[in-house]
XYZ file of C-alpha atoms in Angstrom:
555
model
C 51.481 152.832 219.890
C 49.055 149.933 220.102
C 49.487 147.747 217.039
C 48.656 144.308 215.699
C 50.959 141.410 216.483
C 51.859 138.074 214.974
C 53.865 137.092 211.907
C 52.958 137.250 208.251
C 51.807 133.873 206.955
C 52.530 133.559 203.236
C 50.583 130.862 201.397
C 51.517 129.894 197.856
C 48.395 128.141 196.631
C 50.143 126.897 193.494
C 53.136 125.351 195.197
C 51.109 124.355 198.298
C 53.760 125.872 200.539
C 53.689 128.223 203.502
C 56.233 130.414 205.249
C 56.282 132.881 208.136
C 57.941 136.300 208.353
C 58.352 138.595 211.347
C 56.640 141.905 210.460
C 56.803 143.576 213.868
C 58.556 146.678 212.575
C 55.897 147.147 209.898
C 53.159 146.759 212.506
C 54.776 149.368 214.745
C 54.691 151.961 211.953
C 51.357 151.044 210.320
C 49.187 149.880 213.276
C 47.522 146.911 211.496
C 44.758 146.271 208.969
C 44.992 148.330 205.787
C 48.232 150.041 206.816
C 50.193 146.848 207.387
C 48.685 145.167 204.324
C 49.532 148.162 202.136
C 53.148 148.196 203.316
C 53.471 144.451 202.709
C 51.811 144.638 199.295
C 54.053 147.545 198.301
C 57.075 145.386 199.110
C 55.851 142.059 197.779
C 53.656 142.666 194.709
C 55.677 143.592 191.609
C 54.730 147.026 190.272
C 54.046 145.499 186.847
C 52.002 142.535 188.094
C 48.811 141.462 186.329
C 45.907 141.886 188.795
C 44.586 138.527 187.597
C 47.972 136.855 187.485
C 49.810 134.665 190.005
C 52.158 137.475 191.074
C 49.306 139.427 192.643
C 48.790 138.795 196.351
C 45.668 139.074 198.474
C 46.601 140.143 202.005
C 44.079 139.637 204.824
C 44.637 141.572 208.049
C 42.916 142.632 211.229
C 44.032 145.292 213.674
C 44.757 145.627 217.369
C 41.182 146.625 218.255
C 40.033 143.125 217.347
C 41.577 142.144 220.686
C 38.847 144.183 222.397
C 35.109 143.711 222.656
C 34.413 147.318 221.695
C 31.587 148.142 219.324
C 32.639 149.025 215.765
C 35.569 146.586 215.735
C 34.103 143.589 213.872
C 35.808 144.317 210.551
C 38.522 142.691 208.416
C 40.750 144.164 205.708
C 41.857 142.711 202.383
C 44.438 144.390 200.133
C 45.482 143.464 196.600
C 46.076 144.841 193.135
C 42.584 145.636 191.849
C 41.302 144.113 188.588
C 38.894 147.071 188.317
C 41.131 150.097 188.986
C 44.487 148.497 188.087
C 45.904 150.035 191.269
C 46.584 148.910 194.809
C 43.287 148.756 196.686
C 42.007 147.823 200.126
C 38.495 146.777 201.016
C 37.066 145.781 204.363
C 34.035 143.814 205.446
C 31.998 143.547 208.597
C 30.498 140.398 210.001
C 32.279 138.074 212.388
C 35.367 136.751 210.617
C 37.821 139.304 212.062
C 38.159 137.636 215.430
C 38.502 134.187 213.864
C 41.325 135.531 211.701
C 42.960 137.008 214.809
C 42.559 133.630 216.536
C 44.983 132.076 214.041
C 47.726 134.089 215.740
C 48.888 135.631 212.477
C 49.096 139.385 212.017
C 48.656 139.049 208.258
C 47.814 136.195 205.895
C 48.607 136.495 202.210
C 47.636 134.302 199.267
C 50.081 134.148 196.367
C 50.451 132.047 193.218
C 47.614 130.222 191.502
C 46.238 126.746 192.067
C 45.730 124.355 189.145
C 42.465 123.180 190.737
C 39.694 124.805 192.737
C 40.590 124.750 196.437
C 39.502 125.852 199.870
C 42.395 126.988 202.058
C 41.888 126.194 205.749
C 44.092 128.359 207.984
C 44.432 127.485 211.651
C 47.010 128.225 214.278
C 48.276 124.639 213.961
C 48.668 124.521 210.184
C 47.264 125.107 206.709
C 45.230 122.596 204.715
C 44.513 122.736 200.970
C 41.211 121.062 200.156
C 40.386 120.403 196.475
C 36.712 121.224 195.865
C 35.956 120.551 192.173
C 32.272 120.021 192.981
C 31.997 123.630 194.177
C 32.806 125.041 190.742
C 30.100 127.577 189.955
C 28.556 127.294 193.422
C 26.851 130.338 194.882
C 27.990 131.955 198.100
C 25.275 130.268 200.177
C 25.950 126.879 198.557
C 29.644 127.173 199.386
C 28.905 128.305 202.932
C 26.475 125.398 203.290
C 29.109 122.904 202.160
C 31.689 124.230 204.614
C 29.185 124.124 207.453
C 27.811 120.672 206.720
C 30.952 118.881 205.522
C 33.692 120.673 207.447
C 31.803 122.008 210.480
C 33.008 125.521 209.657
C 30.355 128.203 210.096
C 30.040 131.096 207.644
C 31.336 133.411 210.393
C 34.780 131.831 209.937
C 34.955 132.044 206.163
C 35.599 134.283 203.207
C 34.202 132.896 199.954
C 33.618 133.846 196.343
C 30.668 133.065 194.114
C 30.582 132.406 190.371
C 31.399 136.082 189.701
C 34.793 135.675 191.353
C 35.494 132.414 189.552
C 34.638 134.093 186.247
C 36.922 137.028 187.108
C 34.251 139.701 186.926
C 36.212 142.879 187.556
C 33.880 143.950 190.359
C 33.420 140.557 192.020
C 33.263 140.595 195.818
C 34.732 138.417 198.513
C 31.868 137.497 200.847
C 31.818 136.619 204.531
C 28.936 135.587 206.801
C 27.201 135.102 203.415
C 25.915 138.695 203.151
C 28.847 140.908 204.173
C 31.161 141.953 201.375
C 34.706 143.016 200.686
C 32.894 144.891 197.974
C 34.561 147.491 195.860
C 37.414 146.897 193.444
C 36.990 143.281 192.388
C 39.025 141.439 195.000
C 36.760 138.422 194.513
C 38.233 138.111 191.027
C 41.718 138.034 192.562
C 40.773 134.940 194.563
C 39.064 133.525 191.467
C 42.244 133.981 189.434
C 44.062 131.948 192.079
C 41.398 129.224 191.963
C 40.633 129.798 195.639
C 36.932 129.257 196.352
C 37.163 130.020 200.060
C 39.481 130.593 202.986
C 38.575 129.547 206.524
C 40.149 130.794 209.744
C 40.307 129.485 213.299
C 42.393 128.685 216.328
C 43.021 129.646 219.926
C 45.953 132.012 219.470
C 44.325 135.430 219.476
C 46.693 138.132 220.758
C 46.261 139.288 224.337
C 46.553 143.067 224.132
C 45.813 145.539 226.881
C 43.015 147.824 225.678
C 42.073 151.070 227.429
C 38.858 151.206 229.462
C 37.771 153.841 226.943
C 36.613 150.887 224.848
C 33.917 150.216 227.457
C 32.708 153.828 227.232
C 32.403 153.641 223.453
C 30.608 150.314 223.688
C 28.113 151.597 226.246
C 27.313 154.694 224.210
C 26.876 152.634 221.045
C 24.376 150.445 222.871
C 22.327 153.298 224.333
C 22.441 155.947 221.596
C 19.099 156.497 219.852
C 20.318 156.626 216.242
C 18.292 156.421 213.047
C 20.865 154.082 211.491
C 19.768 151.418 213.954
C 16.420 151.325 212.151
C 17.200 152.428 208.588
C 20.932 151.926 208.091
C 22.653 154.280 205.654
C 19.538 154.549 203.475
C 18.261 156.960 206.159
C 20.002 159.753 204.234
C 18.135 159.136 200.962
C 15.242 161.559 201.532
C 17.645 164.343 202.478
C 19.831 163.688 199.439
C 16.768 163.738 197.197
C 15.483 166.989 198.725
C 18.886 168.616 198.212
C 18.945 167.581 194.538
C 21.692 165.105 195.288
C 20.347 161.620 194.504
C 21.852 160.139 191.293
C 19.034 158.876 189.088
C 18.599 157.373 185.627
C 22.299 156.616 185.151
C 23.434 159.916 186.664
C 21.435 161.997 184.156
C 19.193 163.388 186.922
C 19.722 164.270 190.575
C 16.343 163.550 192.110
C 13.933 160.647 191.846
C 10.162 160.927 191.792
C 9.785 157.398 193.177
C 12.034 157.942 196.194
C 9.320 157.034 198.724
C 9.311 153.508 197.358
C 13.007 152.927 198.108
C 13.857 155.241 201.019
C 14.698 154.579 204.658
C 11.082 154.185 205.679
C 10.522 151.631 202.910
C 13.523 149.602 204.094
C 12.511 149.871 207.763
C 9.074 148.510 206.857
C 10.715 145.327 205.534
C 13.220 144.944 208.377
C 12.221 141.967 210.515
C 14.969 141.698 213.140
C 18.133 143.341 214.422
C 21.561 142.381 213.151
C 25.103 143.467 213.824
C 28.788 142.701 213.375
C 31.042 140.979 215.896
C 30.913 142.584 219.365
C 29.009 145.648 218.096
C 26.079 147.040 220.079
C 25.249 149.656 217.434
C 23.433 146.994 215.367
C 22.911 149.000 212.170
C 22.476 146.048 209.810
C 19.236 145.547 207.873
C 17.823 142.003 207.618
C 14.809 142.520 205.356
C 12.046 140.221 204.185
C 8.964 140.416 202.005
C 6.618 137.571 202.879
C 4.351 138.013 199.869
C 7.109 137.644 197.277
C 9.428 135.451 199.332
C 12.422 137.810 199.094
C 14.890 137.880 201.978
C 18.251 139.628 202.139
C 20.356 141.986 204.247
C 19.831 145.555 203.107
C 19.812 147.380 200.825
C 21.998 150.175 202.120
C 21.926 153.651 200.550
C 24.478 152.962 197.825
C 22.644 149.876 196.584
C 19.244 151.554 196.820
C 20.695 154.230 194.548
C 22.432 151.905 192.095
C 19.585 149.395 191.682
C 16.868 151.907 192.598
C 16.955 155.533 191.478
C 19.870 155.080 189.073
C 18.069 152.182 187.389
C 14.625 153.790 187.461
C 13.238 151.282 189.995
C 10.849 152.554 192.704
C 9.973 149.313 194.538
C 12.141 148.387 197.520
C 11.364 144.680 197.119
C 12.737 144.794 193.583
C 15.907 146.389 194.948
C 16.052 143.778 197.712
C 15.982 141.021 195.097
C 18.821 142.660 193.148
C 20.779 142.928 196.388
C 20.115 139.251 197.193
C 21.306 138.113 193.781
C 24.524 140.104 194.073
C 25.255 138.541 197.464
C 24.557 135.048 196.115
C 26.776 135.482 193.060
C 29.466 137.468 194.876
C 29.148 140.821 193.115
C 29.777 144.339 194.355
C 26.175 145.524 194.336
C 27.144 149.173 193.755
C 29.169 148.471 190.625
C 26.724 145.830 189.409
C 23.797 148.227 189.766
C 25.580 151.167 188.166
C 26.879 149.079 185.264
C 23.402 147.701 184.659
C 22.048 151.266 184.848
C 24.457 152.173 182.037
C 23.018 149.337 179.943
C 19.467 150.401 180.764
C 20.313 153.936 179.620
C 21.735 152.627 176.363
C 18.673 150.462 175.709
C 16.033 152.866 177.095
C 14.935 150.188 179.571
C 14.910 152.025 182.911
C 12.660 150.309 185.442
C 12.729 146.884 183.777
C 13.247 144.698 186.833
C 13.206 141.375 184.969
C 15.939 142.619 182.640
C 17.945 143.843 185.634
C 17.846 140.450 187.339
C 18.708 138.691 184.089
C 21.710 140.984 183.657
C 22.944 140.284 187.195
C 22.963 136.580 186.315
C 24.629 137.163 182.956
C 27.345 139.353 184.474
C 28.167 136.810 187.183
C 28.511 134.066 184.585
C 29.982 136.259 181.802
C 27.148 135.104 179.591
C 26.303 137.037 176.426
C 26.194 140.788 177.023
C 27.159 140.056 180.626
C 30.675 139.255 179.447
C 31.187 142.867 178.394
C 29.341 144.387 181.339
C 31.558 142.326 183.661
C 34.411 144.637 182.662
C 32.766 147.635 184.384
C 31.665 151.072 183.217
C 35.139 152.436 182.558
C 35.858 149.711 180.022
C 32.406 149.327 178.425
C 30.861 152.827 178.282
C 32.070 153.595 174.742
C 30.586 150.385 173.407
C 27.296 151.217 175.113
C 27.357 154.807 173.893
C 26.920 156.311 177.368
C 29.007 158.580 179.575
C 31.911 157.264 181.622
C 30.652 157.673 185.169
C 33.773 156.379 186.848
C 37.115 157.588 188.186
C 40.084 155.255 187.715
C 37.427 152.781 186.456
C 35.661 152.830 189.845
C 32.051 153.889 189.311
C 30.444 156.515 191.516
C 28.838 156.024 194.897
C 25.521 157.649 195.797
C 26.740 160.824 197.503
C 26.464 163.370 194.707
C 29.648 165.319 193.991
C 27.787 167.926 191.951
C 26.070 168.884 195.213
C 28.812 168.044 197.739
C 31.932 169.594 196.269
C 34.350 168.263 198.874
C 33.056 164.782 198.121
C 33.669 165.508 194.434
C 37.269 166.422 195.233
C 37.580 163.194 197.190
C 36.219 161.170 194.274
C 38.768 162.783 191.964
C 41.938 162.242 193.988
C 41.143 159.070 195.958
C 43.598 156.292 195.215
C 40.779 153.814 194.711
C 38.559 156.034 192.545
C 34.998 157.280 193.002
C 34.278 155.517 196.281
C 32.578 157.317 199.164
C 34.284 155.505 202.033
C 37.858 156.522 201.195
C 37.417 159.817 203.047
C 33.679 159.905 203.895
C 33.808 163.617 203.129
C 30.055 163.651 202.555
C 29.636 163.310 206.324
C 30.806 166.898 206.900
C 28.832 168.409 204.000
C 25.309 167.174 204.675
C 23.504 169.406 207.225
C 23.541 166.593 209.781
C 26.678 167.269 211.812
C 27.637 169.594 214.631
C 28.117 173.175 213.485
C 31.821 173.241 214.326
C 32.364 170.147 212.163
C 30.203 171.132 209.166
C 31.320 172.631 205.869
C 29.134 174.264 203.240
C 28.435 171.792 200.419
C 29.299 174.243 197.640
C 32.820 175.467 196.998
C 36.308 174.270 197.831
C 37.552 176.729 200.445
C 39.557 174.843 203.050
C 38.515 171.489 201.669
C 41.880 170.240 200.411
C 43.349 170.449 203.903
C 40.254 168.892 205.436
C 40.278 166.106 202.848
C 43.845 165.153 203.714
C 42.839 164.940 207.372
C 39.795 162.835 206.515
C 41.765 160.432 204.297
C 44.411 159.989 206.987
C 41.772 159.343 209.644
C 39.921 156.823 207.489
C 43.209 155.024 206.782
C 43.767 154.904 210.545
C 40.286 153.448 211.063
C 40.956 150.835 208.381
C 44.213 149.967 210.130
C 42.751 149.831 213.661
C 40.391 148.229 212.455
C 37.503 150.506 213.519
C 34.233 150.888 211.603
C 33.746 154.298 210.008
C 30.258 154.522 211.451
C 31.943 155.071 214.818
C 32.363 158.738 213.867
C 29.777 159.989 216.401
C 31.586 158.169 219.210
C 35.306 158.490 218.462
C 37.171 161.679 219.378
C 40.880 162.535 219.095
C 41.179 161.964 222.827
C 39.609 158.522 222.544
C 41.891 157.557 219.671
C 44.851 158.563 221.814
C 43.688 156.509 224.777
C 42.746 153.456 222.718
C 45.897 153.383 220.612
C 48.276 154.755 223.272
C 49.715 157.404 220.980
C 49.407 161.080 220.146
C 46.580 161.733 217.676
C 48.911 163.425 215.190
C 51.205 160.396 215.328
C 48.245 158.185 214.497
C 47.215 160.402 211.593
C 50.792 160.237 210.331
C 50.485 156.447 210.140
C 47.359 156.951 208.045
C 49.211 159.418 205.826
C 51.973 156.887 205.205
C 49.361 154.370 204.069
C 47.741 156.797 201.611
C 51.133 157.826 200.228
C 52.275 154.234 199.740
C 49.089 153.464 197.802
C 49.658 156.495 195.586
C 53.310 155.615 195.033
C 52.463 152.037 194.045
C 49.852 153.308 191.606
C 52.282 155.879 190.201
C 54.603 153.014 189.248
C 51.720 151.605 187.193
C 51.239 154.877 185.299
C 48.384 156.255 187.425
C 48.914 159.951 188.210
C 47.192 163.327 188.169
C 45.817 162.734 184.686
C 43.581 160.107 186.282
C 42.312 162.456 189.009
C 39.474 163.696 186.795
C 35.671 163.849 187.001
C 33.053 163.587 184.237
C 31.363 166.792 185.438
C 34.373 169.066 185.945
C 32.819 171.924 183.977
C 30.143 172.189 186.670
C 32.739 172.669 189.422
C 34.723 175.897 189.016
C 37.780 175.794 191.231
C 38.228 172.009 191.121
C 41.609 172.171 189.384
C 42.951 174.574 191.993
C 41.583 172.368 194.776
C 43.349 169.333 193.289
C 46.596 171.321 193.133
C 46.096 172.381 196.752
C 45.549 168.741 197.722
C 48.837 167.700 196.109
C 50.621 170.558 197.870
C 49.227 169.637 201.282
C 50.269 166.025 200.682
C 53.761 167.107 199.621
C 53.375 165.415 196.240
C 54.516 166.620 192.833
C 52.319 168.848 190.667
C 51.455 165.867 188.457
C 50.039 163.891 191.381
C 53.069 161.660 191.854
C 54.959 160.970 195.062
C 58.564 162.241 195.154
C 60.857 159.256 195.509
C 62.637 160.973 198.388
C 59.435 160.995 200.433
C 58.256 157.396 199.947
C 57.682 156.148 203.507
C 59.523 153.159 204.887
């Protein structure tokens, strides 16, 4: 099996020490990326650790496909104990940093401990440098990137940074790279903030030399030549369909369609797009640099989830307003989905839907934990009672845009996913919208056959996150291509993904997270959900209470 190579570099930012560990056996069983990081975190983070304490570890990894120049491979993984969900969580970001991380020669780089001063950690193949940066306290993402470029000659493509939201330990703070790409969901930016790490830079000339199948060239060529709507509209291309199917969350999830959808849909975004953009080595180029000359707003996006959170869910029907919300979140280092949804909860409580000035003020207040922003920075799961609104979250992770009350397999995924109500954990929505080949599609309503399919989807997405291969490669990757690229039987590869999912669940079980947490706020609308959850546990080989039998915890 093709797998990542290179040792684990452990960096204690408090003690200013480093050490290396051979992790070849872990890499052989878990491929790379999320799989390797999950195995290492399971071994090295105490089950009772405080997510914002020095015992938590942030593990950065790439995968073997970063040794290729294949489209869909410009992504990087980060794994840590989440301040938002209180469980083990992985997030990955696009951009260009993955190959710079690989160039250090390390297969995994973890940050442990906590610094007594704000630092940038420079990681190269010839050593690690700790740079005190007291003047960057409170700096935005672009200000920090500007400093590193101007003072250290390190471009934003080689960095991961946090903004004021991470420093202030907002529970849904992001880690940012290339300024506008995010390790978004779960608050991993707060983990770096708790360690007083403002940024990490990567570089070197020690990238692994792995033999990659010529299949990579086929995928790359098809990605370059395919006429795909995502190349023009990104993920927001699905918004009109979702709205027509009564599946677009609106007004803090109280409605499922939005009368102002034409102001924030794919066509509205495409109208503001002014150039192409992509991630490292990717010819698919689905990114969305957008600009409004009249108002002077420039950002990258919004994608569908953000257009929902700051658009329909907040009662906003102007794409430029959503663009500005997106820009602010990138500058402050906030997960734009959670920020938008949490603000939507506040707007619902105050009957202020559509108030763009209030929205932008709240983004600022959340990032700086100022006034009401201090409470909103805790996220919906922790603040909904105080606001007097419903708890639209699972395991404290608020919902993505793909509506589970319409797409029942996606609802099941939201319920049981180890990281809560996030759409990318299994991307089950992709087989329930009427957009896929007939032999791949499933009816949106009902749960027949969906538990088994969900397990397959989760395992495949874990494999992608370990590869690391972008999930938007789904139209180009087949079981045969996985086998050729990773030099292994497809079922063997899915088994590596299954081990990753099970290790996450086992870690979370040790923290008291079990089947009682696999619940949805709209269960009464989904007859058969309980049976589907039971079926999911059975297919996984887990106990009836959603816990992993100790005898089956993978090595």
